[in-house]
Short mmCIF file of N, CA and C in Angstrom, two decimals:
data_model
loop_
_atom_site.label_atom_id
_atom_site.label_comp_id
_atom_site.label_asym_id
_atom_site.label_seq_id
_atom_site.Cartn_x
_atom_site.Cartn_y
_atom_site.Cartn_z
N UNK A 1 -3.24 -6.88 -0.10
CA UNK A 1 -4.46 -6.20 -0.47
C UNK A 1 -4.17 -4.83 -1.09
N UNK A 2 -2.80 -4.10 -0.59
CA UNK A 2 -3.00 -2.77 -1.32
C UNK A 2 -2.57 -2.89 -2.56
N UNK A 3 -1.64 -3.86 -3.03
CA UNK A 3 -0.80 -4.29 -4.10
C UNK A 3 -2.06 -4.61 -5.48
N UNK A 4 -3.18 -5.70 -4.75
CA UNK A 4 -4.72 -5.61 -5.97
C UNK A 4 -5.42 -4.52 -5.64
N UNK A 5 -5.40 -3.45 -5.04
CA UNK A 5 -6.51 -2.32 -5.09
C UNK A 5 -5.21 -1.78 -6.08
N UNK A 6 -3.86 -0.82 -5.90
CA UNK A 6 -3.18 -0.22 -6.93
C UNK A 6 -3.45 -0.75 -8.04
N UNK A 7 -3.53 -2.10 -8.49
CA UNK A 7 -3.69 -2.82 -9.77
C UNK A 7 -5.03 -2.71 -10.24
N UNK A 8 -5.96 -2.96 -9.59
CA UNK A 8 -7.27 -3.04 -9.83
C UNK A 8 -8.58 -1.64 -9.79
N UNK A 9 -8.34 -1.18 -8.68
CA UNK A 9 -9.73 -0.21 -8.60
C UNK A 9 -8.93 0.67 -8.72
N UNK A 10 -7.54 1.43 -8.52
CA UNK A 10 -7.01 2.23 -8.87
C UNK A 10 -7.03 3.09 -10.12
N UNK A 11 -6.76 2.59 -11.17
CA UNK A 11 -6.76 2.92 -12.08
C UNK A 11 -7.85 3.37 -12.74
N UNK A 12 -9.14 3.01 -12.22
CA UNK A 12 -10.43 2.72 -12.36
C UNK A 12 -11.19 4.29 -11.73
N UNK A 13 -10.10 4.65 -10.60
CA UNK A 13 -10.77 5.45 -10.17
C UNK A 13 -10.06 7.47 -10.68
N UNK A 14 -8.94 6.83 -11.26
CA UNK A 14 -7.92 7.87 -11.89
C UNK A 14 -7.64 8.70 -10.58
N UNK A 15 -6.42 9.73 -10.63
CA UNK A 15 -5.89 10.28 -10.10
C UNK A 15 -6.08 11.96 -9.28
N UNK A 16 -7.33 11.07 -8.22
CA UNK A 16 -7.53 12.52 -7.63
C UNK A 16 -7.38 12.27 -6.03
N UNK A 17 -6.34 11.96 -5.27
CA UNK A 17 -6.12 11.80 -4.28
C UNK A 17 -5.58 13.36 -3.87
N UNK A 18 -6.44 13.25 -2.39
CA UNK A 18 -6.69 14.53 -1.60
C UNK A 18 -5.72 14.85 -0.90
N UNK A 19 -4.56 13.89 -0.85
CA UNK A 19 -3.57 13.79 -0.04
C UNK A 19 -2.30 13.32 -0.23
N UNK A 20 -1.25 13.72 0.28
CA UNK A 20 0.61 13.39 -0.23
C UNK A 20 1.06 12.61 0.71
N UNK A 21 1.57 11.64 1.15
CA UNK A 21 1.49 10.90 0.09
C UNK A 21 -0.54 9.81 -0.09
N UNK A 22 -0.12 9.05 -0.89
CA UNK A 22 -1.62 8.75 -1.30
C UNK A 22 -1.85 7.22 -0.20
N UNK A 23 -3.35 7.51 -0.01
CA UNK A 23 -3.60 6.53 0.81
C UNK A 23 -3.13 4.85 0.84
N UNK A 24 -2.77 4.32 -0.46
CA UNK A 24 -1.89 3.07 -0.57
C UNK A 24 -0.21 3.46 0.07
N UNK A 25 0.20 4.77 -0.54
CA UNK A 25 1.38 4.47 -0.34
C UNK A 25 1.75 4.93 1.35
N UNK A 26 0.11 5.44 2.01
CA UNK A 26 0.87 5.94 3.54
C UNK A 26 0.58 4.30 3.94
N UNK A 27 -0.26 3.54 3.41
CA UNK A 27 -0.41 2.08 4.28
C UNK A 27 0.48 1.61 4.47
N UNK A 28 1.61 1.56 3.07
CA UNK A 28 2.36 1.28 2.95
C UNK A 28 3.52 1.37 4.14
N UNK A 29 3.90 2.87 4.08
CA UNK A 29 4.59 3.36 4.99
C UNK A 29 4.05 2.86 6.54
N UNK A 30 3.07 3.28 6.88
CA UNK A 30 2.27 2.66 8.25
C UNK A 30 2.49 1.52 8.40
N UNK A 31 2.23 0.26 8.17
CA UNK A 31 2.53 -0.56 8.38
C UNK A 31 3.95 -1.31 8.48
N UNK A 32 4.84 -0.85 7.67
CA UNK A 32 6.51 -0.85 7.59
C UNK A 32 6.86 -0.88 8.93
N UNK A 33 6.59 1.04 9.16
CA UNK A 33 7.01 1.59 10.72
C UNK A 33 6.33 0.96 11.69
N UNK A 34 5.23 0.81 11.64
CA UNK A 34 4.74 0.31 13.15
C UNK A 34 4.01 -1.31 13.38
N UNK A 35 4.09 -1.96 12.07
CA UNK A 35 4.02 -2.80 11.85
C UNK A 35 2.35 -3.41 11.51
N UNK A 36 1.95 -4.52 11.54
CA UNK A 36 0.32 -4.99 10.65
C UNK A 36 -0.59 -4.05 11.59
N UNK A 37 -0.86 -4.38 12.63
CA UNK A 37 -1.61 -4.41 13.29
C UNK A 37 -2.08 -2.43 13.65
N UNK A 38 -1.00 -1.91 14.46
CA UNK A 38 -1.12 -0.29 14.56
C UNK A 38 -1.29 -0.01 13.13
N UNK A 39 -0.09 -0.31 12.25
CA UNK A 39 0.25 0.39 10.42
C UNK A 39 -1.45 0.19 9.98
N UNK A 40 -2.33 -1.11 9.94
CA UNK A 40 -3.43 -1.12 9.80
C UNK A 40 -4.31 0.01 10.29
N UNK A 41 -4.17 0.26 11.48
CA UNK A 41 -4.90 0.97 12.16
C UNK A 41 -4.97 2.22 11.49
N UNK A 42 -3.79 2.82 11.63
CA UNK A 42 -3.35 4.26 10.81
C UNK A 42 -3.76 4.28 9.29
N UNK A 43 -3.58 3.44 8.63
CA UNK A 43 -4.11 3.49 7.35
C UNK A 43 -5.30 3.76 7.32
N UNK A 44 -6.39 2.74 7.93
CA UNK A 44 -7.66 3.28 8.27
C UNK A 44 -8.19 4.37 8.32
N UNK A 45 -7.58 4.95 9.49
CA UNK A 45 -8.08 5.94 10.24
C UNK A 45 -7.46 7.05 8.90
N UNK A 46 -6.60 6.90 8.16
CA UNK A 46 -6.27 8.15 7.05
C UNK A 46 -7.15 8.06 5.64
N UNK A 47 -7.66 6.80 5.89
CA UNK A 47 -8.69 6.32 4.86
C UNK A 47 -10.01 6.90 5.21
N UNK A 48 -10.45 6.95 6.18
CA UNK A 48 -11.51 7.46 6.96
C UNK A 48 -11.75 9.19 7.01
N UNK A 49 -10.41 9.87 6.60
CA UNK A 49 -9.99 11.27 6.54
C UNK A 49 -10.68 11.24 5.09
N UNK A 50 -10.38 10.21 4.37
CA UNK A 50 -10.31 10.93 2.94
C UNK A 50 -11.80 10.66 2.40
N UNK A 51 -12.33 11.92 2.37
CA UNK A 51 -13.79 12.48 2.12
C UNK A 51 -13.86 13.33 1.52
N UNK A 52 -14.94 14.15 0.44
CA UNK A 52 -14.84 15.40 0.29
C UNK A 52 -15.26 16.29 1.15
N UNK A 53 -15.20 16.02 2.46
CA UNK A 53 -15.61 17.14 3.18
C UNK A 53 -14.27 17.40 4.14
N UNK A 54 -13.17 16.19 3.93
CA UNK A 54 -12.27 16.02 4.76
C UNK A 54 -10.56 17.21 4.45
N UNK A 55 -9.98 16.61 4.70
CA UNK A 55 -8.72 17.80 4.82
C UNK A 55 -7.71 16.77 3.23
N UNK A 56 -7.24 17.65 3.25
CA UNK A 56 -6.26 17.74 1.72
C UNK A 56 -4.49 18.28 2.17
N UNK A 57 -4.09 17.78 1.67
CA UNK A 57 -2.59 18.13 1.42
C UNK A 57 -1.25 17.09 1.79
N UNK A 58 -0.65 17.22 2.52
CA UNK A 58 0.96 16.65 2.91
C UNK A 58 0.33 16.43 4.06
N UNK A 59 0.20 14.85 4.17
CA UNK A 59 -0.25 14.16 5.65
C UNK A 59 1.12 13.10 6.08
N UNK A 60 1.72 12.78 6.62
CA UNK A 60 2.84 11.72 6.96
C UNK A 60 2.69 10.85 7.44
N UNK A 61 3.29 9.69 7.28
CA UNK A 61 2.90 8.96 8.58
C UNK A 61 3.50 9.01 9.79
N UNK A 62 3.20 9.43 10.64
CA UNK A 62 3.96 9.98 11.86
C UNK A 62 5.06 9.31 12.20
N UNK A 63 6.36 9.73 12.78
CA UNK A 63 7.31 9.84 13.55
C UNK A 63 7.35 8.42 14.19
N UNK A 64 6.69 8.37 15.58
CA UNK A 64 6.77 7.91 16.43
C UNK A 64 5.32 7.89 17.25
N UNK A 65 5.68 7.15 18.40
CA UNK A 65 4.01 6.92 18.97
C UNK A 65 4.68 7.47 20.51
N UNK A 66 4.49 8.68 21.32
CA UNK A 66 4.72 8.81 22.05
C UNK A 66 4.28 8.35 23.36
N UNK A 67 4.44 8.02 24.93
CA UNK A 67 4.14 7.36 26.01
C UNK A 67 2.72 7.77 26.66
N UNK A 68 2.24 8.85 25.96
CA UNK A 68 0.86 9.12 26.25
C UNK A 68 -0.38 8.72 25.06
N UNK A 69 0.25 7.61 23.80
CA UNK A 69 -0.67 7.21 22.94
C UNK A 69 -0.68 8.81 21.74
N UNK A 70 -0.46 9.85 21.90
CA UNK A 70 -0.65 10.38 21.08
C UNK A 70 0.59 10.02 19.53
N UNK A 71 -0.63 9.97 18.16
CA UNK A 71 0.30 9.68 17.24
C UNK A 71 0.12 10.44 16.27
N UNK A 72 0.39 11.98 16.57
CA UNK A 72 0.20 13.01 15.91
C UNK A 72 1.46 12.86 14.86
N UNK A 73 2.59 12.47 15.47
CA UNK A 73 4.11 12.83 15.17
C UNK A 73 4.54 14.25 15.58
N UNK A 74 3.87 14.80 16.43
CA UNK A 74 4.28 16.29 16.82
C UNK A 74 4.99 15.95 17.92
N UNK A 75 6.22 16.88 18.17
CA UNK A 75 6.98 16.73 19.33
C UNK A 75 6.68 17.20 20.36
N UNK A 76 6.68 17.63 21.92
CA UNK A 76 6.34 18.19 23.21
C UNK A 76 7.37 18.87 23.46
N UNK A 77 7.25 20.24 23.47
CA UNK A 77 8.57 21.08 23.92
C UNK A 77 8.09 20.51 25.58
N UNK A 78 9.70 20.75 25.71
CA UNK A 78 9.84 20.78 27.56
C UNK A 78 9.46 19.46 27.96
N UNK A 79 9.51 18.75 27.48
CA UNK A 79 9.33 17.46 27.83
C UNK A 79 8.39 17.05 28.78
N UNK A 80 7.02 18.11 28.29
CA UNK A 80 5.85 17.56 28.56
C UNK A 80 5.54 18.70 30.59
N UNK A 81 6.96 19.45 30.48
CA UNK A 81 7.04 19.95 32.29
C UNK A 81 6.15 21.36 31.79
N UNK A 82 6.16 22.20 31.36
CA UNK A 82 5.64 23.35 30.67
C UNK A 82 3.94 23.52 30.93
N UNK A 83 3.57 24.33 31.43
CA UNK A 83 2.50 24.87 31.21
C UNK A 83 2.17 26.06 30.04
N UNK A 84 1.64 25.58 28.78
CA UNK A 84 1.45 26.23 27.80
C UNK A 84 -0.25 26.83 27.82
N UNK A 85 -0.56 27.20 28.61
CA UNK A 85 -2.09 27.29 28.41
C UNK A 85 -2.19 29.12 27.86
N UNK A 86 -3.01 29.14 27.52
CA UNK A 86 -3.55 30.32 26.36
C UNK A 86 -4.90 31.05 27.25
N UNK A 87 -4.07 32.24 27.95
CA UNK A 87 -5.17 33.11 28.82
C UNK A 87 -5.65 32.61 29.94
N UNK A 88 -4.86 31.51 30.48
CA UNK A 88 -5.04 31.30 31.92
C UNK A 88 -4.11 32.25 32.94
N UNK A 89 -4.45 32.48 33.83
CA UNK A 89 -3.52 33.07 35.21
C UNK A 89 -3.00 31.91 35.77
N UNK A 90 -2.12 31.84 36.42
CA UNK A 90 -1.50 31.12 37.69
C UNK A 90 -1.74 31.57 39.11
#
């Protein structure tokens, strides 16, 4: 399916993608790494970003899927032991 949208509505729609890499080629990537089903998912959900009201620039397809579901691709200093909170006391 992304192979006839590049061929087909692509071209159609010319070259103003809000985002690096572009939504075919992160499916692309997404699905590779994490395979149909999640890679689907993620494509979506970056398809779903791309709005004009939405965010613009160098998006990736993340890293890895860490043991708490988050798939930011951001890493956890301290391996998650750390209390990082912002203006709390102890």
């Amino acid at each position: 399916m992304i192979t006839v949208y590049r061929y087909t509505v692509s071209p159609l729609l010319g070259k103003n993608c809000r985002y690096l890499p572009t939504c075919s080629d992160y499916a692309y990537q997404a699905i590779d790494r994490f395979g149909p089903f999640k890679g689907t998912w993620l494509a979506l959900r970056r398809i779903g970003r791309c709005h004009p009201w939405g965010g613009e620039g160098y998006d990736p397809v993340p890293d890895r899927v860490d043991n708490s579901g988050d798939i930011s691709g951001k890493r956890k200093c301290c391996n998650g032991k750390a209390d990082h909170s912002v203006g709390q006391k102890k």
